[in-house]
Amino acid sequence: MLRVVSWNINGIRRPLQGVANQEPSNCAAVAVGRILDELDADIVCLQETKVTRDALTEPLAIVEGYNSYFSFSRNRSGYSGVATFCKDNATPVAAEEGLSGLFATQNGDVGCYGNMDEFTQEELRALDSEGRALLTQHKIRTWEGKEKTLTLINVYCPHADPGRPERLVFKMRFYRLLQIRAEALLAAGSHVIILGDLNTAHRPIDHWDAVNLFAGTQLKILRFLVPLEQSPVLEQSTLQHNNQTRVQTCQNKAQVRSTRPQPSQVGSSRGQKNLKSYFQPSPSCPQASPDIELPSLPLMSALMTPKTPEEKAVAKVVKGQAKTSEAKDEKELRTSFWKSVLAGPLRTPLCGGHREPCVMRTVKKPGPNLGRRFYMCARPRGPPTDPSSRCNFFLWSRPS
């Protein structure tokens, strides 16, 4: 089993400041070796090393028991840079600096560049001149004992600077070049692992000052916990509450219509009863009929104004019941929301071929399913006869 570790070290000499001084000979190579041994990995990929061309001749590049590979910035000294350290048992069969092949050596380069006609030579050189990519190719054995090729692409992707729009263009072109190179390697039959500091969010959410936390508009915690369009429990509870309100209103209107006098009863006003008679205690009927339903409070208030103490008492009771019902509905709504928040994310399904957690993908092909998400096997694509390759498991993340 091959153990790989990735680490944005933010300057390879920074962790050496305290370690190197402990060595009798103050040897940086020994200090780096101690750090690599602590990581206990066959391959260690570092990003943002901030090394220069001189680092290739410095002792830190020559570590006993490891083969080291560096990519450094050609434009700015001590900027960007990646490095890969491989133990002797994981020595690569090929290594290459950059994604375009312009900095590849004649012997031992990885190859498989793909179609890069959409780039100019100047653009390719600029994308690789910041020392952001390093490829190492290894021979590995699968569980079935078959020998396979594995290509590790150690990258330190550029980030988008809101004050420099050209950096966003540079970043997206770097991603495009990375995609072309990875697809070319896959087409050649190599397994590919892309690792490092990806800086994937290229939209303004990347930057703290673009979240508008201090822009004078107060935001509710709901917007940070659960996006409104992704809260089905809250939406369903609100819809149910609204439907109940509409049904109750319709029932109240129907009840009012049922209490109105019929045309045959209009001729005699002496025996006609108005709405207030239902809310007054009758000597002949000490208890209200169970078949009569009281209208809701807003409708009752619009139709009558209690004057007698009995009417005021009944109105107070009805008002209290309405408030209790409203508070209960609000409590149920809040309970449903917090249950949806605290329940955590939905469990990732397992693929049918390996019973392993799946990965989520988004449909990018134009058509009726564009933008929909689905689950698929997390293993890399391979021959159908290889049981270690991706199975054909497929599951939509939610119904359309």
Short mmCIF file of C-alpha atoms in Angstrom, two decimals:
data_model
loop_
_atom_site.label_atom_id
_atom_site.label_comp_id
_atom_site.label_asym_id
_atom_site.label_seq_id
_atom_site.Cartn_x
_atom_site.Cartn_y
_atom_site.Cartn_z
CA MET A 1 0.00 0.00 0.00
CA LEU A 2 1.34 3.41 -1.01
CA ARG A 3 1.03 6.16 1.62
CA VAL A 4 0.92 9.72 0.26
CA VAL A 5 0.83 12.96 2.28
CA SER A 6 0.09 16.46 0.98
CA TRP A 7 1.05 19.60 2.95
CA ASN A 8 0.92 23.32 2.18
CA ILE A 9 4.05 24.16 4.11
CA ASN A 10 4.02 27.94 3.49
CA GLY A 11 7.80 28.10 3.14
CA ILE A 12 9.91 24.97 3.46
CA ARG A 13 12.49 26.75 5.61
CA ARG A 14 9.95 27.83 8.24
CA PRO A 15 9.70 24.46 10.05
CA LEU A 16 13.47 24.13 9.76
CA GLN A 17 14.14 27.17 11.93
CA GLY A 18 13.55 25.26 15.12
CA VAL A 19 14.68 21.84 13.97
CA ALA A 20 17.89 22.61 12.16
CA ASN A 21 19.39 24.33 15.17
CA GLN A 22 19.12 21.09 17.13
CA GLU A 23 21.50 19.31 14.75
CA PRO A 24 25.21 19.39 15.66
CA SER A 25 26.22 20.21 12.10
CA ASN A 26 23.25 22.51 11.50
CA CYS A 27 22.50 20.46 8.36
CA ALA A 28 19.22 21.38 6.71
CA ALA A 29 19.06 18.05 4.93
CA VAL A 30 19.05 16.16 8.23
CA ALA A 31 16.31 18.45 9.55
CA VAL A 32 14.18 17.88 6.43
CA GLY A 33 14.77 14.15 6.75
CA ARG A 34 13.51 14.19 10.33
CA ILE A 35 10.35 16.00 9.29
CA LEU A 36 9.74 13.55 6.45
CA ASP A 37 10.29 10.60 8.77
CA GLU A 38 7.74 12.05 11.22
CA LEU A 39 5.18 12.20 8.41
CA ASP A 40 5.84 8.49 7.81
CA ALA A 41 4.79 8.46 4.16
CA ASP A 42 6.19 6.93 1.00
CA ILE A 43 5.58 10.15 -0.93
CA VAL A 44 5.33 13.67 0.56
CA CYS A 45 3.97 16.45 -1.65
CA LEU A 46 4.64 20.00 -0.47
CA GLN A 47 3.12 23.23 -1.80
CA GLU A 48 4.13 26.87 -1.43
CA THR A 49 7.71 25.88 -0.71
CA LYS A 50 9.01 29.33 -1.73
CA VAL A 51 12.29 27.88 -2.94
CA THR A 52 14.51 29.35 -5.63
CA ARG A 53 16.66 27.81 -8.32
CA ASP A 54 19.51 27.73 -5.81
CA ALA A 55 17.53 25.22 -3.71
CA LEU A 56 18.37 22.53 -6.23
CA THR A 57 22.01 22.74 -5.23
CA GLU A 58 21.39 23.30 -1.52
CA PRO A 59 21.70 20.44 0.98
CA LEU A 60 17.95 20.49 1.74
CA ALA A 61 17.36 19.04 -1.74
CA ILE A 62 19.54 16.03 -0.97
CA VAL A 63 17.87 13.99 1.79
CA GLU A 64 19.13 10.54 2.64
CA GLY A 65 16.61 7.85 1.81
CA TYR A 66 14.53 10.14 -0.45
CA ASN A 67 14.49 11.31 -4.05
CA SER A 68 13.47 14.97 -4.22
CA TYR A 69 11.89 16.93 -7.07
CA PHE A 70 11.27 20.68 -7.15
CA SER A 71 9.39 23.22 -9.23
CA PHE A 72 10.14 26.89 -8.58
CA SER A 73 9.03 30.29 -9.85
CA ARG A 74 11.04 31.73 -12.73
CA ASN A 75 9.65 35.24 -12.25
CA ARG A 76 9.65 35.97 -8.50
CA SER A 77 12.25 34.74 -6.06
CA GLY A 78 10.82 32.90 -3.06
CA TYR A 79 7.28 32.76 -4.53
CA SER A 80 4.99 29.75 -4.95
CA GLY A 81 6.79 26.45 -5.68
CA VAL A 82 6.05 22.76 -5.09
CA ALA A 83 8.23 19.81 -4.10
CA THR A 84 7.79 16.03 -3.99
CA PHE A 85 9.89 13.73 -1.81
CA CYS A 86 9.77 10.00 -2.60
CA LYS A 87 11.25 7.23 -0.52
CA ASP A 88 13.60 4.85 -2.22
CA ASN A 89 10.87 2.19 -2.35
CA ALA A 90 8.59 4.67 -4.20
CA THR A 91 11.15 6.06 -6.64
CA PRO A 92 9.30 7.36 -9.71
CA VAL A 93 10.04 5.98 -13.15
CA ALA A 94 9.55 9.50 -14.57
CA ALA A 95 9.25 13.04 -13.24
CA GLU A 96 8.40 16.32 -14.89
CA GLU A 97 8.09 19.97 -13.91
CA GLY A 98 5.05 21.87 -15.18
CA LEU A 99 1.94 20.86 -17.11
CA SER A 100 2.80 21.98 -20.64
CA GLY A 101 5.96 19.97 -21.26
CA LEU A 102 8.05 23.09 -21.98
CA PHE A 103 10.23 22.44 -18.93
CA ALA A 104 10.44 18.67 -19.42
CA THR A 105 13.87 17.09 -19.73
CA GLN A 106 14.76 14.89 -22.65
CA ASN A 107 15.13 11.82 -20.46
CA GLY A 108 12.58 10.54 -17.98
CA ASP A 109 9.69 12.94 -18.72
CA VAL A 110 6.14 11.75 -18.10
CA GLY A 111 4.67 12.70 -21.50
CA CYS A 112 0.98 12.48 -22.52
CA TYR A 113 0.23 16.19 -23.01
CA GLY A 114 -3.02 16.13 -24.94
CA ASN A 115 -4.21 18.74 -27.44
CA MET A 116 -3.03 22.17 -26.29
CA ASP A 117 -3.74 24.05 -29.51
CA GLU A 118 -6.01 26.49 -27.67
CA PHE A 119 -2.93 27.86 -25.85
CA THR A 120 -0.14 29.96 -27.28
CA GLN A 121 3.46 29.13 -26.45
CA GLU A 122 3.75 32.34 -24.44
CA GLU A 123 0.65 31.44 -22.42
CA LEU A 124 1.91 27.92 -21.72
CA ARG A 125 5.26 29.25 -20.56
CA ALA A 126 3.56 31.81 -18.31
CA LEU A 127 1.31 29.16 -16.74
CA ASP A 128 4.30 26.96 -15.89
CA SER A 129 6.72 29.73 -14.92
CA GLU A 130 5.30 30.17 -11.41
CA GLY A 131 6.34 26.69 -10.28
CA ARG A 132 2.85 25.39 -9.57
CA ALA A 133 2.89 21.81 -10.87
CA LEU A 134 5.07 18.73 -10.49
CA LEU A 135 4.39 15.27 -11.93
CA THR A 136 5.86 11.98 -10.74
CA GLN A 137 4.99 8.63 -12.31
CA HIS A 138 5.20 5.37 -10.38
CA LYS A 139 4.72 1.67 -10.99
CA ILE A 140 2.32 0.11 -8.50
CA ARG A 141 0.73 -3.28 -8.00
CA THR A 142 -2.98 -3.73 -7.52
CA TRP A 143 -4.61 -6.10 -5.06
CA GLU A 144 -4.78 -8.66 -7.84
CA GLY A 145 -1.02 -8.42 -8.36
CA LYS A 146 -1.23 -6.53 -11.65
CA GLU A 147 1.28 -3.80 -12.39
CA LYS A 148 -0.27 -0.39 -13.08
CA THR A 149 1.00 3.12 -13.75
CA LEU A 150 0.15 5.87 -11.26
CA THR A 151 0.77 9.55 -11.98
CA LEU A 152 0.77 12.01 -9.08
CA ILE A 153 0.13 15.64 -10.04
CA ASN A 154 1.26 17.86 -7.18
CA VAL A 155 -0.26 21.33 -7.73
CA TYR A 156 -0.38 24.70 -6.00
CA CYS A 157 -3.22 26.32 -7.94
CA PRO A 158 -3.39 30.12 -8.18
CA HIS A 159 -6.07 31.99 -6.25
CA ALA A 160 -8.34 34.74 -7.54
CA ASP A 161 -7.41 38.27 -6.44
CA PRO A 162 -10.47 40.61 -6.42
CA GLY A 163 -8.19 43.56 -7.11
CA ARG A 164 -6.57 41.88 -10.12
CA PRO A 165 -9.10 40.46 -12.59
CA GLU A 166 -6.33 39.08 -14.78
CA ARG A 167 -5.47 36.60 -12.02
CA LEU A 168 -8.90 35.01 -12.32
CA VAL A 169 -8.25 34.49 -16.03
CA PHE A 170 -4.83 33.04 -15.22
CA LYS A 171 -6.37 30.72 -12.65
CA MET A 172 -9.07 29.37 -14.95
CA ARG A 173 -6.57 28.80 -17.76
CA PHE A 174 -4.35 26.90 -15.32
CA TYR A 175 -7.31 24.67 -14.46
CA ARG A 176 -7.99 24.10 -18.14
CA LEU A 177 -4.37 23.08 -18.76
CA LEU A 178 -4.52 20.77 -15.74
CA GLN A 179 -7.69 19.16 -17.10
CA ILE A 180 -6.17 18.55 -20.52
CA ARG A 181 -3.04 16.96 -19.05
CA ALA A 182 -4.95 14.74 -16.62
CA GLU A 183 -7.35 13.53 -19.33
CA ALA A 184 -4.43 12.73 -21.62
CA LEU A 185 -2.80 10.62 -18.90
CA LEU A 186 -6.06 8.79 -18.22
CA ALA A 187 -6.50 8.11 -21.93
CA ALA A 188 -3.01 6.59 -21.98
CA GLY A 189 -4.05 4.09 -19.28
CA SER A 190 -2.45 5.71 -16.24
CA HIS A 191 -4.20 6.15 -12.92
CA VAL A 192 -4.09 9.84 -11.94
CA ILE A 193 -4.18 11.51 -8.53
CA ILE A 194 -4.36 15.31 -8.38
CA LEU A 195 -3.46 16.61 -4.95
CA GLY A 196 -2.21 19.75 -3.28
CA ASP A 197 -3.62 23.22 -2.65
CA LEU A 198 -6.43 23.56 -5.20
CA ASN A 199 -8.01 26.96 -4.31
CA THR A 200 -11.14 25.78 -6.10
CA ALA A 201 -13.58 28.59 -5.20
CA HIS A 202 -12.95 31.24 -7.86
CA ARG A 203 -16.08 33.26 -7.07
CA PRO A 204 -16.09 36.24 -4.66
CA ILE A 205 -17.12 33.97 -1.78
CA ASP A 206 -13.39 33.21 -1.61
CA HIS A 207 -12.85 36.59 0.01
CA TRP A 208 -14.02 37.60 3.46
CA ASP A 209 -14.82 41.17 2.52
CA ALA A 210 -17.27 39.97 -0.18
CA VAL A 211 -19.63 38.12 2.24
CA ASN A 212 -21.22 41.48 3.19
CA LEU A 213 -21.12 40.70 6.90
CA PHE A 214 -20.36 44.32 7.66
CA ALA A 215 -22.12 45.98 4.75
CA GLY A 216 -24.86 47.51 6.92
CA THR A 217 -27.37 44.72 6.25
CA GLN A 218 -28.01 42.31 9.07
CA LEU A 219 -28.14 38.69 7.95
CA LYS A 220 -30.04 35.97 9.78
CA ILE A 221 -28.21 32.89 11.02
CA LEU A 222 -30.55 30.86 8.83
CA ARG A 223 -28.68 32.07 5.74
CA PHE A 224 -25.40 30.68 7.09
CA LEU A 225 -26.70 27.36 8.40
CA VAL A 226 -29.01 26.15 5.65
CA PRO A 227 -29.41 27.77 2.21
CA LEU A 228 -33.04 28.67 1.66
CA GLU A 229 -33.28 26.64 -1.53
CA GLN A 230 -31.86 23.57 0.25
CA SER A 231 -34.16 23.47 3.29
CA PRO A 232 -36.98 21.12 2.25
CA VAL A 233 -38.15 20.56 5.84
CA LEU A 234 -38.51 24.29 6.49
CA GLU A 235 -40.18 24.85 3.12
CA GLN A 236 -42.56 21.95 3.66
CA SER A 237 -43.42 23.11 7.18
CA THR A 238 -44.10 26.64 5.96
CA LEU A 239 -46.23 25.36 3.10
CA GLN A 240 -48.17 23.10 5.45
CA HIS A 241 -48.73 26.00 7.84
CA ASN A 242 -49.97 28.21 5.01
CA ASN A 243 -52.28 25.48 3.72
CA GLN A 244 -53.74 24.97 7.19
CA THR A 245 -54.36 28.69 7.45
CA ARG A 246 -56.11 28.79 4.08
CA VAL A 247 -58.26 25.76 4.98
CA GLN A 248 -59.21 27.32 8.31
CA THR A 249 -60.14 30.57 6.55
CA CYS A 250 -62.33 28.72 4.08
CA GLN A 251 -64.00 26.85 6.91
CA ASN A 252 -64.66 30.10 8.72
CA LYS A 253 -66.23 31.64 5.60
CA ALA A 254 -68.39 28.59 5.10
CA GLN A 255 -69.49 28.74 8.72
CA VAL A 256 -70.50 32.40 8.37
CA ARG A 257 -72.49 31.59 5.23
CA SER A 258 -74.31 28.81 7.07
CA THR A 259 -75.44 31.25 9.81
CA ARG A 260 -76.97 33.72 7.38
CA PRO A 261 -80.81 33.65 7.24
CA GLN A 262 -82.46 31.99 4.27
CA PRO A 263 -84.75 34.06 1.96
CA SER A 264 -87.86 32.39 3.48
CA GLN A 265 -86.81 33.59 6.92
CA VAL A 266 -86.28 37.22 6.03
CA GLY A 267 -89.98 38.09 6.30
CA SER A 268 -90.01 37.83 10.10
CA SER A 269 -87.46 39.88 11.94
CA ARG A 270 -88.80 39.03 15.38
CA GLY A 271 -87.62 35.41 15.37
CA GLN A 272 -84.44 36.04 13.40
CA LYS A 273 -81.15 35.49 15.24
CA ASN A 274 -77.98 37.38 14.56
CA LEU A 275 -74.40 36.15 14.93
CA LYS A 276 -74.06 37.53 18.48
CA SER A 277 -76.73 35.20 19.77
CA TYR A 278 -74.36 32.28 19.39
CA PHE A 279 -71.92 33.86 21.84
CA GLN A 280 -74.48 34.66 24.56
CA PRO A 281 -75.49 32.14 27.24
CA SER A 282 -79.13 31.18 26.74
CA PRO A 283 -81.39 30.39 29.76
CA SER A 284 -82.97 27.53 27.87
CA CYS A 285 -79.66 26.17 26.70
CA PRO A 286 -76.97 26.39 29.41
CA GLN A 287 -74.39 24.62 27.22
CA ALA A 288 -73.44 25.53 23.69
CA SER A 289 -74.31 23.06 20.98
CA PRO A 290 -71.31 20.89 20.07
CA ASP A 291 -72.20 21.16 16.38
CA ILE A 292 -71.54 24.93 16.29
CA GLU A 293 -67.94 26.01 15.49
CA LEU A 294 -66.72 29.41 16.51
CA PRO A 295 -65.34 31.67 13.78
CA SER A 296 -61.71 32.69 13.91
CA LEU A 297 -60.78 35.76 15.95
CA PRO A 298 -60.13 38.19 13.04
CA LEU A 299 -63.50 37.36 11.45
CA MET A 300 -65.35 37.58 14.75
CA SER A 301 -63.80 40.96 15.52
CA ALA A 302 -64.91 42.29 12.14
CA LEU A 303 -68.51 41.14 12.65
CA MET A 304 -69.10 42.13 16.25
CA THR A 305 -67.76 44.18 19.10
CA PRO A 306 -68.40 42.60 22.52
CA LYS A 307 -70.27 44.87 24.87
CA THR A 308 -71.67 42.74 27.66
CA PRO A 309 -69.35 41.08 30.25
CA GLU A 310 -70.36 37.67 28.89
CA GLU A 311 -69.44 38.67 25.36
CA LYS A 312 -66.12 40.07 26.55
CA ALA A 313 -65.35 36.85 28.42
CA VAL A 314 -66.12 34.71 25.39
CA ALA A 315 -64.04 36.99 23.15
CA LYS A 316 -61.13 36.75 25.59
CA VAL A 317 -61.30 32.94 25.56
CA VAL A 318 -61.41 32.80 21.76
CA LYS A 319 -58.53 35.25 21.52
CA GLY A 320 -56.46 33.18 23.91
CA GLN A 321 -57.15 30.01 21.92
CA ALA A 322 -56.13 31.74 18.71
CA LYS A 323 -52.84 32.93 20.26
CA THR A 324 -52.17 29.45 21.64
CA SER A 325 -52.78 27.88 18.23
CA GLU A 326 -50.54 30.46 16.53
CA ALA A 327 -47.76 29.92 19.08
CA LYS A 328 -48.07 26.16 18.63
CA ASP A 329 -47.74 26.45 14.85
CA GLU A 330 -44.71 28.72 15.20
CA LYS A 331 -43.13 26.33 17.69
CA GLU A 332 -43.67 23.37 15.37
CA LEU A 333 -42.16 25.36 12.50
CA ARG A 334 -39.05 26.21 14.50
CA THR A 335 -38.75 22.64 15.77
CA SER A 336 -38.89 21.27 12.23
CA PHE A 337 -36.23 23.71 11.10
CA TRP A 338 -33.74 22.97 13.88
CA LYS A 339 -34.27 19.25 13.47
CA SER A 340 -33.30 19.61 9.82
CA VAL A 341 -30.20 21.62 10.79
CA LEU A 342 -28.99 19.49 13.68
CA ALA A 343 -29.65 16.22 11.91
CA GLY A 344 -26.50 16.81 9.85
CA PRO A 345 -25.91 16.00 6.20
CA LEU A 346 -27.56 13.04 4.56
CA ARG A 347 -25.54 9.84 4.63
CA THR A 348 -23.58 9.22 1.46
CA PRO A 349 -24.85 6.08 -0.34
CA LEU A 350 -22.59 3.10 -0.93
CA CYS A 351 -21.85 1.89 -4.43
CA GLY A 352 -23.24 -1.49 -5.38
CA GLY A 353 -20.00 -2.95 -6.68
CA HIS A 354 -17.67 -2.29 -3.72
CA ARG A 355 -19.98 -1.12 -0.91
CA GLU A 356 -17.87 2.02 -0.53
CA PRO A 357 -18.99 5.68 -0.09
CA CYS A 358 -19.86 7.26 -3.41
CA VAL A 359 -18.87 10.68 -4.73
CA MET A 360 -21.29 13.36 -5.93
CA ARG A 361 -21.03 14.73 -9.45
CA THR A 362 -23.00 17.37 -11.39
CA VAL A 363 -24.37 16.94 -14.91
CA LYS A 364 -22.58 19.41 -17.16
CA LYS A 365 -23.86 18.15 -20.51
CA PRO A 366 -26.56 20.41 -22.01
CA GLY A 367 -29.99 18.86 -21.78
CA PRO A 368 -32.94 18.35 -19.42
CA ASN A 369 -30.66 17.08 -16.62
CA LEU A 370 -28.15 19.95 -16.77
CA GLY A 371 -27.16 20.96 -13.25
CA ARG A 372 -28.62 17.89 -11.55
CA ARG A 373 -26.44 16.03 -9.06
CA PHE A 374 -25.91 12.31 -8.86
CA TYR A 375 -23.85 9.72 -6.97
CA MET A 376 -21.37 7.37 -8.59
CA CYS A 377 -18.57 5.02 -7.58
CA ALA A 378 -15.55 6.88 -6.18
CA ARG A 379 -12.95 4.56 -7.71
CA PRO A 380 -11.06 5.56 -10.87
CA ARG A 381 -12.25 4.47 -14.28
CA GLY A 382 -10.65 1.33 -15.65
CA PRO A 383 -11.24 -1.80 -17.74
CA PRO A 384 -14.56 -3.57 -16.98
CA THR A 385 -12.62 -6.76 -16.22
CA ASP A 386 -10.64 -5.05 -13.44
CA PRO A 387 -12.57 -5.42 -10.13
CA SER A 388 -10.59 -2.55 -8.61
CA SER A 389 -11.91 -0.06 -11.20
CA ARG A 390 -15.11 2.00 -11.02
CA CYS A 391 -18.38 0.06 -10.94
CA ASN A 392 -21.50 1.15 -12.83
CA PHE A 393 -23.40 2.41 -9.76
CA PHE A 394 -25.59 5.48 -10.45
CA LEU A 395 -28.12 7.30 -8.28
CA TRP A 396 -29.72 10.75 -8.60
CA SER A 397 -29.21 12.82 -5.46
CA ARG A 398 -32.85 13.96 -5.43
CA PRO A 399 -35.92 13.51 -7.62
CA SER A 400 -36.42 15.93 -10.48
#
